[in-house]
Coordinates of N, CA and C and ligand atoms in Angstrom, one line a residue:
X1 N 104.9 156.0 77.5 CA 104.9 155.1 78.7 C 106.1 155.5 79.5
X2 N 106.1 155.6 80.9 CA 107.2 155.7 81.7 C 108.0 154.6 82.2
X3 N 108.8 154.5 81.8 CA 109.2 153.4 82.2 C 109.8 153.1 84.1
X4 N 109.5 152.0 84.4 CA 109.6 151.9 86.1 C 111.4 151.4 86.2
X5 N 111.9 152.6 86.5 CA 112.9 152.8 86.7 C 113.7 151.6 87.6
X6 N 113.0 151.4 88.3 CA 112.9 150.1 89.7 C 112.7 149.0 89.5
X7 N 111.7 148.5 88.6 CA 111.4 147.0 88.5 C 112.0 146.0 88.9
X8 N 113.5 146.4 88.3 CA 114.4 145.1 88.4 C 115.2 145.0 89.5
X9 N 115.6 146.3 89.9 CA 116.3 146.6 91.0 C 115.9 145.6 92.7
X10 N 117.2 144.8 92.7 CA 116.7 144.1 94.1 C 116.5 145.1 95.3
X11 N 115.2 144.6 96.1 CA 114.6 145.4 97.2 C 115.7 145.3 98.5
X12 N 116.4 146.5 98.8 CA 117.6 146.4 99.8 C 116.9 146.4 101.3
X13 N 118.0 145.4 101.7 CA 117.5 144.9 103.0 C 118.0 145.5 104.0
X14 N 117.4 146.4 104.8 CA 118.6 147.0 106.3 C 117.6 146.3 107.7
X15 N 118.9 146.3 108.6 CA 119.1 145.7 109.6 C 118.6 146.6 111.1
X16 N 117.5 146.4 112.3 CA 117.1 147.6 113.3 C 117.3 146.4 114.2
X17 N 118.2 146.8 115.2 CA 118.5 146.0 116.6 C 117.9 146.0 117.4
X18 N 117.3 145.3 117.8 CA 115.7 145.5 118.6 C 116.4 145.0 120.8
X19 N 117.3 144.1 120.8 CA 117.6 143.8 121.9 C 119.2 143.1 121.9
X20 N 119.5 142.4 122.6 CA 120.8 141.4 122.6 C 120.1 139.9 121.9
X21 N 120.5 139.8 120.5 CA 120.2 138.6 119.9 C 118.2 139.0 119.1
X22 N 118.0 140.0 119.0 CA 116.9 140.5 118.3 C 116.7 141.3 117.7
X23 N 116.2 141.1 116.0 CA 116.7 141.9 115.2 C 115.7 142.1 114.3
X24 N 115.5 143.3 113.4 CA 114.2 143.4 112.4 C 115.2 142.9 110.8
X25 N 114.8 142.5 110.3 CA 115.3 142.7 108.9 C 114.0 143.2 107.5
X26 N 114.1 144.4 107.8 CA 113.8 144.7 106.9 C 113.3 144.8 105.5
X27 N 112.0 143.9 104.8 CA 112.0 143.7 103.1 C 112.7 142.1 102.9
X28 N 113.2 141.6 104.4 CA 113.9 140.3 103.9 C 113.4 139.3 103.1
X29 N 111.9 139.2 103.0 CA 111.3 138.6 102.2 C 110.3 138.9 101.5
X30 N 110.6 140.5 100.9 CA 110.0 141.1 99.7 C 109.9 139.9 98.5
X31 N 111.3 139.3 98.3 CA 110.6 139.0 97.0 C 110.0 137.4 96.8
X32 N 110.2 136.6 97.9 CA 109.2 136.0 98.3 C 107.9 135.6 98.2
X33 N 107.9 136.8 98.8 CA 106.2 136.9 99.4 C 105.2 136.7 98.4
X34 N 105.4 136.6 96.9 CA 104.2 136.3 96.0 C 104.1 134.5 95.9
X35 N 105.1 133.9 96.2 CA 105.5 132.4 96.5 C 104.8 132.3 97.8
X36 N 105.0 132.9 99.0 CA 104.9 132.5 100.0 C 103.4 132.6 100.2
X37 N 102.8 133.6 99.5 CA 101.2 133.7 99.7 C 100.6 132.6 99.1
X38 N 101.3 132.3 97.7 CA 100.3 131.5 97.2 C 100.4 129.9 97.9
X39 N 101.5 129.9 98.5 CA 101.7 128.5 99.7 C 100.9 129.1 100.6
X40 N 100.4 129.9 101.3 CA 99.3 130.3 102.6 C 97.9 130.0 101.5
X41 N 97.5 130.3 100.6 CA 96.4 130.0 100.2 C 96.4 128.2 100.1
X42 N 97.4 127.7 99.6 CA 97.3 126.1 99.2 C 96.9 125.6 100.7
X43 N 97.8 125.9 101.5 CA 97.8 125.5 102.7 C 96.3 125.3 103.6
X44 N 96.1 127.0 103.5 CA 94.9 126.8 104.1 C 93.4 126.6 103.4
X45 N 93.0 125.8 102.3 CA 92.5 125.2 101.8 C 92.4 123.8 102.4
X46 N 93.4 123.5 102.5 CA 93.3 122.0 103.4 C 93.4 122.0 104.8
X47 N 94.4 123.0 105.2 CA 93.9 123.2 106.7 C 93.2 125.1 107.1
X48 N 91.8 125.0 106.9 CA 91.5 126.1 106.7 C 92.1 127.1 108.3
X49 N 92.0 128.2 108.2 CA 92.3 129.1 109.2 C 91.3 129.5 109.8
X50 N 91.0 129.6 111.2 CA 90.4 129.6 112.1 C 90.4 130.4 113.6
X51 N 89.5 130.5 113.9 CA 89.6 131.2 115.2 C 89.6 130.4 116.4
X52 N 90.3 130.1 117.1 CA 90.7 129.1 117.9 C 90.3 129.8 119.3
X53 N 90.5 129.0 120.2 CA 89.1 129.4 121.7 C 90.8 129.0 122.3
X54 N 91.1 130.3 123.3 CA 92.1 130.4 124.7 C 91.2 129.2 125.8
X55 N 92.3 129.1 126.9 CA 92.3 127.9 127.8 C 90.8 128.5 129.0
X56 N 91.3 129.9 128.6 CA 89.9 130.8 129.2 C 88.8 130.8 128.4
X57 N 88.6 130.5 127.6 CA 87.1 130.5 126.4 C 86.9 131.6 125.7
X58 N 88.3 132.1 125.5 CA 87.7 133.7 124.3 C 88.3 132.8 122.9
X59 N 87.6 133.2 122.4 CA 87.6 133.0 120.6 C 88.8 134.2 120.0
X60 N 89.8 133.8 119.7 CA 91.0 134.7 119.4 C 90.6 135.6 117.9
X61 N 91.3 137.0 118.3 CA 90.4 137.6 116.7 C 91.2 137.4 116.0
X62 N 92.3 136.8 116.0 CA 93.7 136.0 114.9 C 92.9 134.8 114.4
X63 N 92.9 134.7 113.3 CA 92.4 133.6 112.6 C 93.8 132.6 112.2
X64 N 94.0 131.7 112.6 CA 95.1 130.8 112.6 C 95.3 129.1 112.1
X65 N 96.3 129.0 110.9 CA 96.2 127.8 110.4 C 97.7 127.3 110.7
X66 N 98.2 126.0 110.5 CA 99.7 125.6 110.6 C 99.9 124.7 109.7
X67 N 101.4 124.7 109.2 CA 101.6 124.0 108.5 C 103.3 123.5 108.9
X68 N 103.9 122.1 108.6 CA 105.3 121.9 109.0 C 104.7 120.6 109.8
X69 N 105.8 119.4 111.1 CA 105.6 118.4 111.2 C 104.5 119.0 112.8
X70 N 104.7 120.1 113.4 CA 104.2 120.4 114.5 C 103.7 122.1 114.3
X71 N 101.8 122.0 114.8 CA 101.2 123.0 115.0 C 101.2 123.3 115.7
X72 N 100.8 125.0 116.2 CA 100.6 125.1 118.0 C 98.9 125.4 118.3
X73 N 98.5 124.6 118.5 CA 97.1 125.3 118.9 C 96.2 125.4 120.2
X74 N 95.3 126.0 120.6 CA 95.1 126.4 121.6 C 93.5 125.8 121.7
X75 N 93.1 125.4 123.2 CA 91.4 125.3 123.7 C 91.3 125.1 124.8
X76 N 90.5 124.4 125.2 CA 89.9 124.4 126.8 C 91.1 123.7 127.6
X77 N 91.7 122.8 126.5 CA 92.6 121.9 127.1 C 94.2 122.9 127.6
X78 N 94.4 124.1 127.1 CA 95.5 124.5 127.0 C 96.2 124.8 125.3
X79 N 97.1 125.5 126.1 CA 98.4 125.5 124.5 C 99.3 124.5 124.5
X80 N 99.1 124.5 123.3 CA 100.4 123.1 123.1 C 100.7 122.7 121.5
X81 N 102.1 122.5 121.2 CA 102.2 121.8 119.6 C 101.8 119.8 119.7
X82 N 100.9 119.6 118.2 CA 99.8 118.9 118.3 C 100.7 118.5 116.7
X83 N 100.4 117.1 116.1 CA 100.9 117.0 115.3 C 100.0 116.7 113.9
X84 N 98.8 116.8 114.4 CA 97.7 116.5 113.7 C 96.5 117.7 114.1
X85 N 95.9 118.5 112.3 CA 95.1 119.6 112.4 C 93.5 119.1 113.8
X86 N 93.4 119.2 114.4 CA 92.3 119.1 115.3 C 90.8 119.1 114.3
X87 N 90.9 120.2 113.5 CA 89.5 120.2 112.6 C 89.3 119.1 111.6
X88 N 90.5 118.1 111.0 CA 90.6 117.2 110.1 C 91.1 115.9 111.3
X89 N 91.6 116.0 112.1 CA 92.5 114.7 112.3 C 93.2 114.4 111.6
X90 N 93.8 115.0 110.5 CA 95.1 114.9 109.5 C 96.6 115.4 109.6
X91 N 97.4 115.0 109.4 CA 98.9 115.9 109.9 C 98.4 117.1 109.2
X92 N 99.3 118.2 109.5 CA 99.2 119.3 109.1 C 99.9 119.2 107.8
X93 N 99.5 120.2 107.2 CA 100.3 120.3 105.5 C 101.6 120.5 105.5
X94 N 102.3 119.4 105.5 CA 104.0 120.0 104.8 C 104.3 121.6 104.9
X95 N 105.4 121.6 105.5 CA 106.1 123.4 105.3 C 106.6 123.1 103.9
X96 N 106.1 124.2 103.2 CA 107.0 124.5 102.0 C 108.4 124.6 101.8
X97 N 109.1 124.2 100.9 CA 110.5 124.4 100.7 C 111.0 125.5 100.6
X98 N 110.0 126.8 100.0 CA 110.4 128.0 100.2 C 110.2 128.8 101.5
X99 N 109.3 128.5 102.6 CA 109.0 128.8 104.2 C 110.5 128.5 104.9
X100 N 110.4 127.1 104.9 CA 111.8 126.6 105.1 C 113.3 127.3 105.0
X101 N 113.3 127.7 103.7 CA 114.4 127.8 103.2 C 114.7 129.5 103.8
X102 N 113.2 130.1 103.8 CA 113.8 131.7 103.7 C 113.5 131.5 105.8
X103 N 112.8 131.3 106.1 CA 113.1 131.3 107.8 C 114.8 130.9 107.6
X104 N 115.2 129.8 107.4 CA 116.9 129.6 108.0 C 117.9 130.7 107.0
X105 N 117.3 131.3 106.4 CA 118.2 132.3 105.7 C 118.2 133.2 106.8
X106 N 116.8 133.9 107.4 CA 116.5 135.2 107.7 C 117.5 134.8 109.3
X107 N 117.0 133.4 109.6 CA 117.4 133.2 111.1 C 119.6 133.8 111.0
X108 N 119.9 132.8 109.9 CA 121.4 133.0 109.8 C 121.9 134.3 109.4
X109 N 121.0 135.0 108.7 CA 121.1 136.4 109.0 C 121.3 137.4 110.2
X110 N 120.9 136.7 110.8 CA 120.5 137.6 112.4 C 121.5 136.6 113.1
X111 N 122.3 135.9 112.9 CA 123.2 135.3 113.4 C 123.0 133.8 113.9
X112 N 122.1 133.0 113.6 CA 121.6 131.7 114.3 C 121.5 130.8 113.1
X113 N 122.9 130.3 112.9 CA 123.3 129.6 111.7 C 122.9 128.0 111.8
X114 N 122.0 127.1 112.4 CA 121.9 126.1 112.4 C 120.1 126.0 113.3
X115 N 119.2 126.8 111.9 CA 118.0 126.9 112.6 C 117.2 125.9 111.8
X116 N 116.4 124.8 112.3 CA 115.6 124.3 111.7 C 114.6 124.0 112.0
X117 N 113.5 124.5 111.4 CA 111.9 124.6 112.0 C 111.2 124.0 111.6
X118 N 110.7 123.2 112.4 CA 109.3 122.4 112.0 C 108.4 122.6 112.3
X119 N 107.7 124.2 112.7 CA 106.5 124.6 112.9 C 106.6 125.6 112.6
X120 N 105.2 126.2 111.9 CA 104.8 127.4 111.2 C 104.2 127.4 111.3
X121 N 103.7 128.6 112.2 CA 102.2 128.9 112.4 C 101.7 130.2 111.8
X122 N 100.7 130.1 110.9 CA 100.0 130.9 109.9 C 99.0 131.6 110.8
X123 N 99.6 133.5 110.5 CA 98.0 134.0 111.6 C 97.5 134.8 110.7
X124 N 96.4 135.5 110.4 CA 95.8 136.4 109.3 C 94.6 136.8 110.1
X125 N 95.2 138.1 110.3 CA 94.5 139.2 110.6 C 93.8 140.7 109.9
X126 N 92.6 140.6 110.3 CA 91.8 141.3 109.6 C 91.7 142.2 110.4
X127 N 91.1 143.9 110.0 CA 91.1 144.7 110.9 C 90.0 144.5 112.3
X128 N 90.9 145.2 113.2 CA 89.8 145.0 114.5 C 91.0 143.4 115.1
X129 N 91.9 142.6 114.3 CA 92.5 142.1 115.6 C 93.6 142.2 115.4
X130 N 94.0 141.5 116.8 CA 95.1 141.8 117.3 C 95.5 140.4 118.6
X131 N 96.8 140.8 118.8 CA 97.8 139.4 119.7 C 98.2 140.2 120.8
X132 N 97.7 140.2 121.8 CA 98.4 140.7 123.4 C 99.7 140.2 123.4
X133 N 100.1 141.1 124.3 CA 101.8 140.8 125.4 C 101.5 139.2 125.8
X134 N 102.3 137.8 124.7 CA 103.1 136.7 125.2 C 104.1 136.3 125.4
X135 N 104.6 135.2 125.8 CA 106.1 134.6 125.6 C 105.9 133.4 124.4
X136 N 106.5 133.1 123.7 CA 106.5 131.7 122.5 C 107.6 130.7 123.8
X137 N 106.5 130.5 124.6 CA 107.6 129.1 125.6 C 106.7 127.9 125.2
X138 N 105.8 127.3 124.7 CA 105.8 125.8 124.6 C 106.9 125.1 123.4
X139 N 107.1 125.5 123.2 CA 108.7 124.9 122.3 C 109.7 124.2 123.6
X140 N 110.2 122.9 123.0 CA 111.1 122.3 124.3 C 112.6 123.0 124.4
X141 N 113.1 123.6 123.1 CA 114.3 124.0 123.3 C 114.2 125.6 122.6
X142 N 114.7 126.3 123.9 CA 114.9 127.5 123.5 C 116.1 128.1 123.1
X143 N 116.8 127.3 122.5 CA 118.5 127.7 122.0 C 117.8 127.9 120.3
X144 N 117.1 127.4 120.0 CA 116.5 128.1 118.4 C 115.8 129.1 118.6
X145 N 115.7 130.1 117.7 CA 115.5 131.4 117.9 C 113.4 131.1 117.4
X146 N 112.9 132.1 117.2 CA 111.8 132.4 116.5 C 112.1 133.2 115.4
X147 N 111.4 133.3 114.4 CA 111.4 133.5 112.9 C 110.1 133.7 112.7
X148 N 109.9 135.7 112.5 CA 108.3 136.0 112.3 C 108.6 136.9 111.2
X149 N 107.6 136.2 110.0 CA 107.4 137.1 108.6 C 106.1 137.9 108.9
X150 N 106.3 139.2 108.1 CA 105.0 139.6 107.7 C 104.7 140.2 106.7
X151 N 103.8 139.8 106.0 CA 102.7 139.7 104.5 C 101.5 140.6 104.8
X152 N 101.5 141.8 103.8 CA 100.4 142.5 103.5 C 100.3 143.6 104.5
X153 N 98.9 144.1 104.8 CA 99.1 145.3 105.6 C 100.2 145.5 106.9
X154 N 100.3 146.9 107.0 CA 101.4 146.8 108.0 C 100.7 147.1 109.3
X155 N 101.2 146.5 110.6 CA 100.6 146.6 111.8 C 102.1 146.4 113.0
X156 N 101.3 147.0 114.2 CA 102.8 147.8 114.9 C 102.6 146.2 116.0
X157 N 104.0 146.0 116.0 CA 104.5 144.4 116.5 C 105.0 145.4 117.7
X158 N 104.6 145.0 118.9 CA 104.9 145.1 120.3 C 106.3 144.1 120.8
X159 N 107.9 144.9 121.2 CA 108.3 143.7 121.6 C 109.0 143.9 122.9
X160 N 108.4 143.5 124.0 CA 109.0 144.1 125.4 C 110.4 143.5 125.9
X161 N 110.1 143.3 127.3 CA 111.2 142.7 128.0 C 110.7 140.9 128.8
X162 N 111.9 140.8 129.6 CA 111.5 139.6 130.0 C 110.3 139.5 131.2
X163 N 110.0 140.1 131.5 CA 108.4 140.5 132.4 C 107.3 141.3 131.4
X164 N 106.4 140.9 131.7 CA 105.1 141.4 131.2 C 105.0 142.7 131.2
X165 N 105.4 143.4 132.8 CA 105.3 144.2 133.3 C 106.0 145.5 132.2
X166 N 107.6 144.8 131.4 CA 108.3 146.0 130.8 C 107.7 146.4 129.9
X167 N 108.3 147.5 130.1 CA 107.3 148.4 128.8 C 107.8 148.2 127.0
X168 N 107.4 148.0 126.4 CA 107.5 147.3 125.1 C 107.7 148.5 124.2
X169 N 108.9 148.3 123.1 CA 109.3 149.0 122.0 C 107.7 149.0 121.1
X170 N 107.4 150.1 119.9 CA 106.5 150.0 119.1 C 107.3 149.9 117.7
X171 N 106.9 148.4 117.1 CA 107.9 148.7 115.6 C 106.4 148.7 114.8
X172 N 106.6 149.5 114.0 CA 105.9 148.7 112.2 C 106.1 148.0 111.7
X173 N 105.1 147.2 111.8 CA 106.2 146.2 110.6 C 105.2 146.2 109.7
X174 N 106.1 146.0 108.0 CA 104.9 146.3 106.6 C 105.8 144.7 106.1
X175 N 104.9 145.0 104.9 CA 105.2 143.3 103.6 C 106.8 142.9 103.7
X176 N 107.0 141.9 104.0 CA 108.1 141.8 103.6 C 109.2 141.9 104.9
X177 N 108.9 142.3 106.0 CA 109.5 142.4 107.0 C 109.4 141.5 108.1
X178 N 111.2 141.3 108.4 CA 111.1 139.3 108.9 C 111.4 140.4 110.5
X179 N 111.2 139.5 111.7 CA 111.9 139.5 112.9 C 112.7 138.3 113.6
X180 N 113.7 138.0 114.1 CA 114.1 137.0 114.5 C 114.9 137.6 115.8
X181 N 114.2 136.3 117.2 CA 114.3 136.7 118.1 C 114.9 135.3 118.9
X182 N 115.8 135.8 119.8 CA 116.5 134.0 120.0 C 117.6 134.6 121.0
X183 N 118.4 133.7 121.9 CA 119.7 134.0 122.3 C 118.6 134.2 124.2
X184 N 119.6 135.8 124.5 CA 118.9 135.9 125.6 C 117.6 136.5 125.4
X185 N 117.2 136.9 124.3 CA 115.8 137.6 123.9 C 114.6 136.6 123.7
X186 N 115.2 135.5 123.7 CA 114.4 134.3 122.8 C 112.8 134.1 123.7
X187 N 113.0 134.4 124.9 CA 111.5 134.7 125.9 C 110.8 136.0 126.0
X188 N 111.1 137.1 125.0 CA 111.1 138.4 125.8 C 109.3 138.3 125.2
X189 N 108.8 138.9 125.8 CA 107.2 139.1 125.4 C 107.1 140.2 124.3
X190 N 105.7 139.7 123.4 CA 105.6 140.3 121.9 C 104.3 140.4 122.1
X191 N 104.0 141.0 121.0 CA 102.4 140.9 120.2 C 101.8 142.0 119.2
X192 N 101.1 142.1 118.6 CA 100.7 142.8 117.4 C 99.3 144.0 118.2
X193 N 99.4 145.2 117.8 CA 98.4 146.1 118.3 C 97.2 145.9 117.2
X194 N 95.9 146.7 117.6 CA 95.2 146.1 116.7 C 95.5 146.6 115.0
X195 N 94.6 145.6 114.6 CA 95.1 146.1 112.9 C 94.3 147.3 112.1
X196 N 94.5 148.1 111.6 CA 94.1 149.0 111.0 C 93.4 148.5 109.6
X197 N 92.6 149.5 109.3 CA 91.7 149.4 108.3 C 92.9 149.9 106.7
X198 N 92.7 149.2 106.1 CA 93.4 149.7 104.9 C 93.2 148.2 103.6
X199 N 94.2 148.6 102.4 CA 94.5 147.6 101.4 C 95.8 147.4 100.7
X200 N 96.2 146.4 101.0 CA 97.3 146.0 100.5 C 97.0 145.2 98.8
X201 N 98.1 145.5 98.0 CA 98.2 144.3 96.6 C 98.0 143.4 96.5
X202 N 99.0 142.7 97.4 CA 98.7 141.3 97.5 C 98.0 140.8 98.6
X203 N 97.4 141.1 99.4 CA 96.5 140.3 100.4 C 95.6 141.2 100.6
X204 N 95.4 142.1 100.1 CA 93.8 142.8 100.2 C 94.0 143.9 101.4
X205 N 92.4 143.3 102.5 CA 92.0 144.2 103.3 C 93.2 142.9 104.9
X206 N 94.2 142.3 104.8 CA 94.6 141.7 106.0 C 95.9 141.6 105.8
X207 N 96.7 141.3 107.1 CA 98.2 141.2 107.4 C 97.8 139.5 107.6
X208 N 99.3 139.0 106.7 CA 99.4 137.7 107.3 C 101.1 137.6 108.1
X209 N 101.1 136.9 109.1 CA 102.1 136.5 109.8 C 102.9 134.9 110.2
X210 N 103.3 134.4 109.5 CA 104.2 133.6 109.5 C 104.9 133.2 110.8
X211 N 104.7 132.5 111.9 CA 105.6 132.3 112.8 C 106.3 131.0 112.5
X212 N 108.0 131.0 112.6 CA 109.1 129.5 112.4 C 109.3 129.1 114.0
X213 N 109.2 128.2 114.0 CA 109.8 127.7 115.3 C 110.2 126.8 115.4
X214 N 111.5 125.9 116.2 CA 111.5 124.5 116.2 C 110.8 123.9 117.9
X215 N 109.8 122.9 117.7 CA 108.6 122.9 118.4 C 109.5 121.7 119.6
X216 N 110.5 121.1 119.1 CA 110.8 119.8 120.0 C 112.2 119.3 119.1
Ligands
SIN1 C1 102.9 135.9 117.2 O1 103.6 136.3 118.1 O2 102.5 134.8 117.1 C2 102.6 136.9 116.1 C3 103.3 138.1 116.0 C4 103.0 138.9 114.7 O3 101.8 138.8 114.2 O4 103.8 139.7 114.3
FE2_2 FE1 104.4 134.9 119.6

């Protein structure tokens, strides 16, 4: 038998500067992510994940669930954080202590030492979708940053400038890889290209994405 030279070895984390107050980290929540999945399964069990209908009537190909004191969800009515799942009329499920805990790590990592999030929005994407060029502006205060994990296949995260119009860096991002964006970057426009066909260990044939925010 060979033995796996690695097993134990902690997964090292490096740091890619993406703007002024915008940063990739790297694997930041490699070892996590077997905790964090099995909380995305609990979670959406009770608040299943869904394809939610824009203010224009398209059916988004991000399948999306939330969990924490505030959701963000989208319909005819508009976008907006909601404090109660729409498909249950029940609060949304508790953020886990481990969601919690590793957003205000990753956020104080990237320098924004006093982040605390009460929304987390769960997206799981299957190949064929994908998130256009937006801004994360329904949040009341933008002096907290955003805090985006990602779980399972890797898919290239679009992240521009403060107009629509600028032309957007192409990152990869794979398992285990956090972004946190905040300061003067905290508006800049993002989004995921579509997702490629492949398989990941732990989540199969999809990427899941984690968004932290503080909603109000
Ligand atoms: C988002 O902006 O809500 C998602 C970004 C991502 O999936 O990486
Ligand atoms: Fe976003």
């Amino acid at each position: 038998m060979t033995p796996d030279l690695f097993a134990d070895q902690p997964i090292e984390v490096t740091t890619e500067r993406l703007s002024e107050g915008a940063i990739v980290l790297r694997h930041f929540a490699s070892a996590q992510a077997p905790d964090l999945l099995s909380e995305i399964e609990h979670i959406t069990t009770v608040a299943p994940l869904r394809h939610m209908k824009t203010p224009g009537g398209h059916s988004m190909s991000v399948a999306m669930s939330c969990c924490g004191c505030w959701g963000w969800i989208t319909d005819a009515k508009g976008y907006r954080y909601q404090a109660e799942d729409p498909c249950s009329g029940a609060p949304w499920p508790i953020m886990p202590p481990v969601f919690a805990s590793l957003a205000r790590s990753a956020a104080l990592a990237a320098g924004y030492g006093d982040f605390t999030p009460n929304a987390c929005l769960i997206n799981r994407y299957e190949p064929g979708a994908k998130m256009g060029l937006h801004q994360d502006k329904n949040e009341q205060d933008f002096s907290q940053p955003v805090v985006s994990v990602s779980l399972g296949l890797s898919q290239v995260f679009q992240f521009g400038g403060l107009t629509r119009s600028a032309r957007p860096k192409n990152i990869p991002l794979a398992h285990g890889d956090v972004v946190v964006w905040g300061g003067p970057s905290r508006l800049r426009y993002h989004g995921v290209l579509t997702l490629k066909a492949g398989a990941h260990p732990l989540t199969g044939a999809c990427r899941y994405n984690l968004t932290f925010r503080c909603a109000r």
